[in-house]
Amino acid sequence: MAIKIVDKMPPDFRDPEKVHAVSKAISGVADDPFHILKQAGIDIEPELEEFRQFLAEISGKKPPAPKFKQVEFQNANLPESLKLEVLSILKALEFADYSESAKEKAIKKLTSMLGELSRERLTPENLQKIGLTAFAVEIIKRGEFDRVEEIKKL
């Protein structure tokens, strides 16, 4: 059983993003290694669930039945280009000492981006783009610039 999980772990060494994700996930430093792997396109959830059931069987314990129907969410990866664009706008605000005119320009730019995104076909990936952009607008409006770190961790 555990071999099935391990078999999914070796990354495609031609893809530095997957190599980085696997090393980060198994290093013990990551808060949520499964999320990191999923973002890199490595889904071990079915094998992990099978392994949990196997352990429950050999220990004589039954796994608890879920109280609610389990829903499988599609994990859309946040495009790095959009993340960098939003972060660069927020960094420019920092360089402008968070002046009111810089905040207004940043909000105007991000709102324009939201308008463009909302005209596109709604997909999980597009919804993530909209969410990130709207989040950036809100942290500017509230002056919560310390929350930029949350975006960097995505």
C-alpha positions as a Markdown table, in Angstrom:
| # | Residue | x | y | z |
|---|---|---|---|---|
| 1 | Met | 0.0 | 0.0 | 0.0 |
| 2 | Ala | 2.6 | 2.5 | 1.0 |
| 3 | Ile | 4.5 | 1.7 | -2.2 |
| 4 | Lys | 1.6 | 3.1 | -4.2 |
| 5 | Ile | 2.0 | 6.4 | -2.4 |
| 6 | Val | 5.8 | 6.4 | -2.8 |
| 7 | Asp | 5.5 | 5.6 | -6.5 |
| 8 | Lys | 3.6 | 8.8 | -7.1 |
| 9 | Met | 6.2 | 10.9 | -5.3 |
| 10 | Pro | 9.2 | 10.7 | -7.6 |
| 11 | Pro | 8.8 | 13.9 | -9.6 |
| 12 | Asp | 9.5 | 14.4 | -13.2 |
| 13 | Phe | 13.1 | 15.7 | -12.9 |
| 14 | Arg | 12.6 | 17.9 | -16.0 |
| 15 | Asp | 10.0 | 19.8 | -14.1 |
| 16 | Pro | 11.7 | 21.9 | -11.4 |
| 17 | Glu | 8.4 | 22.9 | -9.9 |
| 18 | Lys | 7.5 | 19.3 | -9.1 |
| 19 | Val | 11.0 | 18.6 | -7.7 |
| 20 | His | 10.7 | 21.6 | -5.4 |
| 21 | Ala | 7.1 | 20.6 | -4.4 |
| 22 | Val | 8.2 | 17.0 | -3.4 |
| 23 | Ser | 11.3 | 18.2 | -1.6 |
| 24 | Lys | 9.2 | 20.8 | 0.3 |
| 25 | Ala | 6.5 | 18.2 | 1.1 |
| 26 | Ile | 8.8 | 15.6 | 2.5 |
| 27 | Ser | 11.2 | 17.9 | 4.3 |
| 28 | Gly | 8.9 | 18.1 | 7.3 |
| 29 | Val | 8.9 | 21.9 | 7.1 |
| 30 | Ala | 5.6 | 22.3 | 5.2 |
| 31 | Asp | 2.4 | 22.9 | 7.2 |
| 32 | Asp | 0.3 | 20.9 | 4.7 |
| 33 | Pro | 2.4 | 18.6 | 2.5 |
| 34 | Phe | -0.7 | 17.2 | 0.7 |
| 35 | His | -1.8 | 20.6 | -0.4 |
| 36 | Ile | 1.7 | 21.3 | -1.8 |
| 37 | Leu | 1.8 | 18.0 | -3.7 |
| 38 | Lys | -1.7 | 18.6 | -5.1 |
| 39 | Gln | -0.8 | 22.1 | -6.3 |
| 40 | Ala | 2.1 | 20.5 | -8.2 |
| 41 | Gly | -0.2 | 18.0 | -9.8 |
| 42 | Ile | 0.7 | 15.1 | -7.6 |
| 43 | Asp | -2.5 | 13.7 | -6.0 |
| 44 | Ile | -1.9 | 10.9 | -3.5 |
| 45 | Glu | -5.3 | 11.2 | -1.7 |
| 46 | Pro | -6.8 | 8.0 | -3.2 |
| 47 | Glu | -3.7 | 6.0 | -2.3 |
| 48 | Leu | -3.6 | 7.6 | 1.2 |
| 49 | Glu | -7.2 | 6.7 | 1.8 |
| 50 | Glu | -6.6 | 3.2 | 0.7 |
| 51 | Phe | -3.6 | 3.0 | 3.0 |
| 52 | Arg | -5.7 | 4.3 | 5.9 |
| 53 | Gln | -8.4 | 1.6 | 5.3 |
| 54 | Phe | -5.7 | -1.0 | 5.2 |
| 55 | Leu | -4.3 | 0.1 | 8.5 |
| 56 | Ala | -7.8 | 0.1 | 10.0 |
| 57 | Glu | -8.4 | -3.4 | 8.7 |
| 58 | Ile | -5.2 | -4.8 | 10.2 |
| 59 | Ser | -5.8 | -3.0 | 13.5 |
| 60 | Gly | -9.3 | -4.2 | 13.7 |
| 61 | Lys | -10.8 | -0.7 | 13.8 |
| 62 | Lys | -13.2 | 0.6 | 11.2 |
| 63 | Pro | -12.6 | 4.0 | 9.8 |
| 64 | Pro | -15.2 | 6.4 | 10.9 |
| 65 | Ala | -17.9 | 7.0 | 8.3 |
| 66 | Pro | -18.1 | 10.5 | 7.0 |
| 67 | Lys | -21.0 | 12.5 | 8.5 |
| 68 | Phe | -21.4 | 14.4 | 5.2 |
| 69 | Lys | -21.0 | 13.3 | 1.6 |
| 70 | Gln | -17.4 | 13.7 | 0.6 |
| 71 | Val | -17.0 | 16.2 | -2.2 |
| 72 | Glu | -13.9 | 16.1 | -4.4 |
| 73 | Phe | -12.7 | 19.6 | -5.2 |
| 74 | Gln | -10.9 | 20.3 | -8.4 |
| 75 | Asn | -7.6 | 21.9 | -7.6 |
| 76 | Ala | -6.9 | 24.7 | -10.0 |
| 77 | Asn | -3.4 | 25.9 | -9.9 |
| 78 | Leu | -3.0 | 29.7 | -9.4 |
| 79 | Pro | -1.0 | 31.0 | -12.4 |
| 80 | Glu | 2.4 | 32.3 | -11.3 |
| 81 | Ser | 2.2 | 35.2 | -13.7 |
| 82 | Leu | -0.9 | 36.6 | -12.1 |
| 83 | Lys | 0.5 | 36.1 | -8.6 |
| 84 | Leu | 3.6 | 38.0 | -9.6 |
| 85 | Glu | 1.6 | 40.8 | -11.2 |
| 86 | Val | -0.4 | 41.3 | -8.1 |
| 87 | Leu | 2.7 | 41.1 | -5.9 |
| 88 | Ser | 4.5 | 43.6 | -8.1 |
| 89 | Ile | 1.6 | 46.1 | -7.7 |
| 90 | Leu | 1.6 | 45.6 | -3.9 |
| 91 | Lys | 5.4 | 46.0 | -3.9 |
| 92 | Ala | 5.1 | 49.2 | -5.9 |
| 93 | Leu | 2.8 | 50.5 | -3.1 |
| 94 | Glu | 5.5 | 49.8 | -0.6 |
| 95 | Phe | 8.0 | 51.8 | -2.6 |
| 96 | Ala | 5.6 | 54.7 | -2.8 |
| 97 | Asp | 5.3 | 54.6 | 1.0 |
| 98 | Tyr | 1.6 | 53.6 | 0.7 |
| 99 | Ser | 0.6 | 57.1 | -0.4 |
| 100 | Glu | -3.1 | 57.7 | -1.1 |
| 101 | Ser | -2.5 | 58.4 | -4.8 |
| 102 | Ala | -0.5 | 55.1 | -5.1 |
| 103 | Lys | -3.3 | 53.2 | -3.3 |
| 104 | Glu | -5.9 | 54.7 | -5.7 |
| 105 | Lys | -3.8 | 53.8 | -8.8 |
| 106 | Ala | -3.3 | 50.2 | -7.5 |
| 107 | Ile | -7.0 | 49.8 | -6.8 |
| 108 | Lys | -7.8 | 51.2 | -10.2 |
| 109 | Lys | -5.4 | 48.8 | -11.9 |
| 110 | Leu | -6.6 | 45.8 | -9.9 |
| 111 | Thr | -10.3 | 46.7 | -10.5 |
| 112 | Ser | -9.5 | 46.9 | -14.2 |
| 113 | Met | -8.0 | 43.4 | -14.0 |
| 114 | Leu | -11.1 | 42.2 | -12.2 |
| 115 | Gly | -13.3 | 43.5 | -15.0 |
| 116 | Glu | -11.2 | 41.7 | -17.6 |
| 117 | Leu | -11.2 | 38.5 | -15.6 |
| 118 | Ser | -15.0 | 38.6 | -15.1 |
| 119 | Arg | -15.5 | 38.8 | -18.8 |
| 120 | Glu | -13.7 | 35.5 | -19.3 |
| 121 | Arg | -15.3 | 32.0 | -19.1 |
| 122 | Leu | -15.8 | 31.0 | -15.4 |
| 123 | Thr | -13.4 | 28.2 | -14.6 |
| 124 | Pro | -11.9 | 27.1 | -11.2 |
| 125 | Glu | -8.6 | 28.7 | -12.3 |
| 126 | Asn | -10.3 | 31.9 | -13.4 |
| 127 | Leu | -12.2 | 32.0 | -10.1 |
| 128 | Gln | -8.9 | 31.8 | -8.2 |
| 129 | Lys | -7.6 | 34.7 | -10.3 |
| 130 | Ile | -10.6 | 36.7 | -9.4 |
| 131 | Gly | -10.3 | 35.8 | -5.8 |
| 132 | Leu | -6.6 | 36.8 | -5.6 |
| 133 | Thr | -7.2 | 40.1 | -7.3 |
| 134 | Ala | -10.2 | 40.9 | -5.1 |
| 135 | Phe | -8.2 | 40.0 | -2.0 |
| 136 | Ala | -5.5 | 42.4 | -3.1 |
| 137 | Val | -8.0 | 45.2 | -3.5 |
| 138 | Glu | -9.4 | 44.5 | -0.1 |
| 139 | Ile | -6.1 | 44.5 | 1.7 |
| 140 | Ile | -5.2 | 47.8 | 0.1 |
| 141 | Lys | -8.5 | 49.4 | 1.1 |
| 142 | Arg | -8.1 | 48.2 | 4.7 |
| 143 | Gly | -4.4 | 49.0 | 4.8 |
| 144 | Glu | -3.6 | 45.4 | 5.9 |
| 145 | Phe | -0.3 | 45.2 | 4.0 |
| 146 | Asp | 1.2 | 42.6 | 6.3 |
| 147 | Arg | -1.2 | 40.1 | 4.6 |
| 148 | Val | 0.9 | 40.3 | 1.4 |
| 149 | Glu | 2.9 | 37.4 | 3.0 |
| 150 | Glu | -0.2 | 35.2 | 2.6 |
| 151 | Ile | -0.1 | 35.8 | -1.2 |
| 152 | Lys | 3.6 | 35.0 | -1.3 |
| 153 | Lys | 2.9 | 31.6 | 0.4 |
| 154 | Leu | 0.4 | 30.5 | -2.3 |
